[in-house]
Amino acid sequence: MREITVRVNGRLSRRTIKDNELLLDFLRDRLEVRSVKAACWRGECGLCTVKLDSHLVKSCLVLAVEADGKEVKTVEGISPEGELSPIQKAFVSHGAAQCGFCTPAWVLATHELLQEKPHPTQADLVEATSGLVCRCGTYNQIREAVAEVSGTTARPRHMKESLARA
Amino acid sequence: MSFGSPYVTLPDFTYHRPKSLDEVLALLKEHGDEAKLMGGGVGLIAFMKERLMSPTHVIDVKEVAELGQVRQVPGEGLRIGAAVSIAELLEGGDLKTEQAVLREALARVADPMIRRRATLVGNLCEAIPWVDSPPALMALDASVEVAGPEGRRSLLVSDFIRGPVDIDLGPNEMVTEVVVPESKGRRSAFEKFTGGSEFSLASVAVSVSNGGKKRAAKLVYGAVNSTPVRCPEAERLIEDGLSPTKVRRAAETASEKVECLDDVLATASYRKHLIKVITTQVLWRMM
């Protein structure tokens, strides 16, 4: 057991934890940050993605104790309370969320990508989100949402078009 | 939300975060068999969830300053510390044309979030047959620096990997650095076939040196057998430069000579086919 102090979305939290606790469990169970989803538990689906200091990491593969003295950002922390960020608005208008389970991770990852590269290419987007899975398959709508925010025009790639290229 | 079952919980352990290499070695001396070193934790945490490993002490080496460096040592080569993450290594720009094989292999490891945490040394020490860094390092004649209670020793990656998930490292020892030797005029490249998952079904690491009189070629195949395997017969064919005929012959020779495993992921004959395909791809690209 030990005490750790973590700044989550700007708020400082101090909790006593066990050494073998995952950052994922710490965020969900102790701090009730429920946008961080637990799904595969083995770093494959990416739905537990959070920003630890300056980089995105998968919190099911990080110990809570490693976050001691660090800053964690989740999707709750990307826009002021009660407002939506541009990428969140674009997700809504493009229907980029279907069941919604993976949406927080995708919003966070695409938000961070747009912060780093305001005009990402499709290759940038694919690379940056290659660790995330959407079982509903809203990848095209997410691509359109990112294109809208970055001001580039992404023609929706329909199946017919993809087949024609193949 | 822990269900109290394996796969989601971790065994009980005491976490240590030493600040210096001496502290790490002292902890290893004290806890030895019951301790595991943690770099990025990507492998270790996953293995602990499945109870493939249940250490009672976890020693996190990320804050050991001397392990977090990438150094270009003139006359010796590139020294990559054990705590350097794959993302840091790629962003640092130290992997130049000479080490292209390593850069290409690492750039395709998992995804950016995993690469941010995972380390080259951790990847190497897992010694899982389908991991991509060992063949890339072997193609570059890389070695590892090991520190332990009896001092330091250095050995080639090809000797360090003794078998599948089996490395030449005592319970009180640790790998502090990977050393990629200098080799002027060397060109190298990496190719793999994953079949849609992130794990290689077959990978190939090539290096060709034709600087001055010393000509040498290396073809190292990963994921086809329990450890990376070289193919000297095909290497001889490409030592003196590449041509379409030589590429075809080298690919056919490697496919014939390299021994492949039959397992749940692929049959041996499929792996032999993949060897031909990826060898052709990688050599064609280098021509």
Short mmCIF file of C-alpha atoms in Angstrom, two decimals, chain A:
data_model
loop_
_atom_site.label_atom_id
_atom_site.label_comp_id
_atom_site.label_asym_id
_atom_site.label_seq_id
_atom_site.Cartn_x
_atom_site.Cartn_y
_atom_site.Cartn_z
CA MET A 1 0.00 0.00 0.00
CA ARG A 2 1.16 3.50 -0.72
CA GLU A 3 -0.21 6.94 -1.24
CA ILE A 4 -0.13 8.52 -4.69
CA THR A 5 -1.05 11.94 -5.96
CA VAL A 6 -2.30 12.29 -9.50
CA ARG A 7 -3.72 15.30 -11.29
CA VAL A 8 -6.67 14.05 -13.33
CA ASN A 9 -8.25 16.54 -15.73
CA GLY A 10 -6.81 19.38 -13.68
CA ARG A 11 -8.02 18.09 -10.30
CA LEU A 12 -5.49 16.84 -7.81
CA SER A 13 -6.43 13.50 -6.24
CA ARG A 14 -4.65 11.69 -3.44
CA ARG A 15 -5.49 8.05 -2.79
CA THR A 16 -4.00 5.05 -1.04
CA ILE A 17 -3.49 2.23 -3.51
CA LYS A 18 -2.02 -1.24 -3.73
CA ASP A 19 1.20 -1.63 -5.71
CA ASN A 20 -0.45 -4.03 -8.14
CA GLU A 21 -3.33 -1.74 -9.07
CA LEU A 22 -3.74 -0.76 -12.72
CA LEU A 23 -4.12 2.86 -13.74
CA LEU A 24 -7.32 1.76 -15.50
CA ASP A 25 -8.86 0.49 -12.24
CA PHE A 26 -7.59 3.51 -10.34
CA LEU A 27 -9.32 5.89 -12.75
CA ARG A 28 -12.58 3.97 -13.05
CA ASP A 29 -13.10 2.62 -9.56
CA ARG A 30 -11.41 5.11 -7.29
CA LEU A 31 -11.89 8.35 -9.18
CA GLU A 32 -15.01 7.30 -11.08
CA VAL A 33 -13.74 8.53 -14.41
CA ARG A 34 -16.04 6.27 -16.38
CA SER A 35 -15.09 7.43 -19.88
CA VAL A 36 -12.06 5.19 -19.56
CA LYS A 37 -13.41 1.86 -20.69
CA ALA A 38 -12.27 -1.60 -19.69
CA ALA A 39 -12.63 -4.04 -22.53
CA CYS A 40 -9.77 -6.28 -23.62
CA TRP A 41 -7.42 -5.72 -20.64
CA ARG A 42 -4.40 -6.53 -22.80
CA GLY A 43 -3.56 -3.43 -24.77
CA GLU A 44 -5.24 -4.44 -27.97
CA CYS A 45 -8.49 -2.44 -28.18
CA GLY A 46 -7.25 0.92 -26.92
CA LEU A 47 -10.52 1.88 -25.21
CA CYS A 48 -8.73 2.61 -21.94
CA THR A 49 -6.51 5.20 -23.65
CA VAL A 50 -5.60 8.22 -21.53
CA LYS A 51 -3.04 10.96 -21.82
CA LEU A 52 -0.30 10.48 -19.23
CA ASP A 53 1.71 13.70 -19.02
CA SER A 54 2.35 14.42 -22.70
CA HIS A 55 1.56 11.12 -24.44
CA LEU A 56 -1.33 8.79 -25.00
CA VAL A 57 -1.01 5.40 -23.30
CA LYS A 58 -3.24 2.40 -22.75
CA SER A 59 -4.10 2.50 -19.05
CA CYS A 60 -4.66 -1.27 -18.77
CA LEU A 61 -0.91 -1.65 -19.29
CA VAL A 62 0.16 1.04 -16.80
CA LEU A 63 0.40 0.65 -13.03
CA ALA A 64 -1.42 3.27 -11.00
CA VAL A 65 1.74 3.86 -8.98
CA GLU A 66 3.53 4.90 -12.19
CA ALA A 67 1.17 7.85 -12.50
CA ASP A 68 2.25 9.20 -9.09
CA GLY A 69 3.06 12.89 -9.45
CA LYS A 70 1.92 12.92 -13.05
CA GLU A 71 -0.95 14.39 -14.95
CA VAL A 72 -3.71 12.32 -16.55
CA LYS A 73 -6.12 13.65 -19.14
CA THR A 74 -9.23 11.85 -20.31
CA VAL A 75 -11.97 12.93 -22.70
CA GLU A 76 -13.64 14.84 -19.83
CA GLY A 77 -10.63 17.12 -19.77
CA ILE A 78 -10.46 18.20 -23.40
CA SER A 79 -13.13 20.89 -23.29
CA PRO A 80 -14.50 23.29 -20.68
CA GLU A 81 -17.41 21.96 -18.60
CA GLY A 82 -20.72 22.10 -20.48
CA GLU A 83 -19.11 22.73 -23.85
CA LEU A 84 -18.12 20.48 -26.70
CA SER A 85 -14.77 20.71 -28.45
CA PRO A 86 -14.75 21.02 -32.27
CA ILE A 87 -13.99 17.32 -32.71
CA GLN A 88 -16.80 16.36 -30.33
CA LYS A 89 -19.25 18.49 -32.32
CA ALA A 90 -18.02 16.90 -35.54
CA PHE A 91 -18.46 13.40 -34.07
CA VAL A 92 -22.09 14.30 -33.31
CA SER A 93 -22.84 15.84 -36.71
CA HIS A 94 -21.25 12.97 -38.63
CA GLY A 95 -22.78 10.21 -36.56
CA ALA A 96 -19.31 8.98 -35.67
CA ALA A 97 -20.62 7.19 -32.59
CA GLN A 98 -22.84 4.19 -32.93
CA CYS A 99 -23.03 2.20 -29.70
CA GLY A 100 -20.73 4.79 -28.17
CA PHE A 101 -18.56 2.46 -26.10
CA CYS A 102 -15.31 3.30 -27.89
CA THR A 103 -16.20 6.94 -28.54
CA PRO A 104 -14.33 8.52 -25.58
CA ALA A 105 -11.07 6.91 -26.66
CA TRP A 106 -11.54 7.92 -30.30
CA VAL A 107 -12.47 11.49 -29.37
CA LEU A 108 -9.42 11.76 -27.13
CA ALA A 109 -7.07 10.25 -29.72
CA THR A 110 -8.35 12.35 -32.63
CA HIS A 111 -8.38 15.47 -30.44
CA GLU A 112 -4.74 14.91 -29.54
CA LEU A 113 -3.86 14.24 -33.18
CA LEU A 114 -5.49 17.51 -34.23
CA GLN A 115 -3.65 19.40 -31.46
CA GLU A 116 -0.37 18.02 -32.74
CA LYS A 117 -1.14 18.17 -36.46
CA PRO A 118 -4.01 20.52 -37.31
CA HIS A 119 -4.17 19.15 -40.86
CA PRO A 120 -3.48 15.45 -40.60
CA THR A 121 -3.31 13.32 -43.73
CA GLN A 122 -5.29 10.15 -43.91
CA ALA A 123 -2.07 8.23 -43.24
CA ASP A 124 -1.50 10.32 -40.08
CA LEU A 125 -5.00 9.50 -38.89
CA VAL A 126 -4.69 5.80 -39.60
CA GLU A 127 -1.32 5.66 -37.84
CA ALA A 128 -2.42 7.69 -34.81
CA THR A 129 -5.52 5.59 -34.24
CA SER A 130 -4.09 2.21 -35.26
CA GLY A 131 -4.28 1.09 -31.63
CA LEU A 132 -8.04 1.71 -31.37
CA VAL A 133 -10.87 -0.59 -32.29
CA CYS A 134 -14.48 0.28 -33.11
CA ARG A 135 -16.57 -2.85 -33.31
CA CYS A 136 -19.48 -0.93 -34.88
CA GLY A 137 -17.18 0.10 -37.70
CA THR A 138 -17.72 3.86 -37.71
CA TYR A 139 -14.24 4.43 -39.11
CA ASN A 140 -15.52 6.33 -42.17
CA GLN A 141 -17.64 8.67 -40.07
CA ILE A 142 -14.70 9.31 -37.74
CA ARG A 143 -12.56 10.09 -40.78
CA GLU A 144 -15.15 12.56 -42.00
CA ALA A 145 -15.38 14.18 -38.56
CA VAL A 146 -11.61 14.65 -38.43
CA ALA A 147 -11.62 16.01 -41.99
CA GLU A 148 -14.27 18.56 -41.09
CA VAL A 149 -12.32 19.88 -38.12
CA SER A 150 -9.04 19.97 -40.01
CA GLY A 151 -10.70 21.78 -42.92
CA THR A 152 -9.70 19.19 -45.46
CA THR A 153 -12.32 17.55 -47.62
CA ALA A 154 -12.57 13.84 -47.15
CA ARG A 155 -14.80 12.27 -49.70
CA PRO A 156 -16.61 9.45 -48.00
CA ARG A 157 -15.16 6.22 -49.20
CA HIS A 158 -18.12 4.00 -49.83
CA MET A 159 -17.79 0.32 -50.32
CA LYS A 160 -18.37 0.59 -54.05
CA GLU A 161 -15.47 3.00 -54.36
CA SER A 162 -13.19 0.82 -52.25
CA LEU A 163 -14.02 -2.18 -54.38
CA ALA A 164 -13.33 -0.23 -57.55
CA ARG A 165 -9.86 0.59 -56.25
CA ALA A 166 -9.05 -2.91 -55.11
#
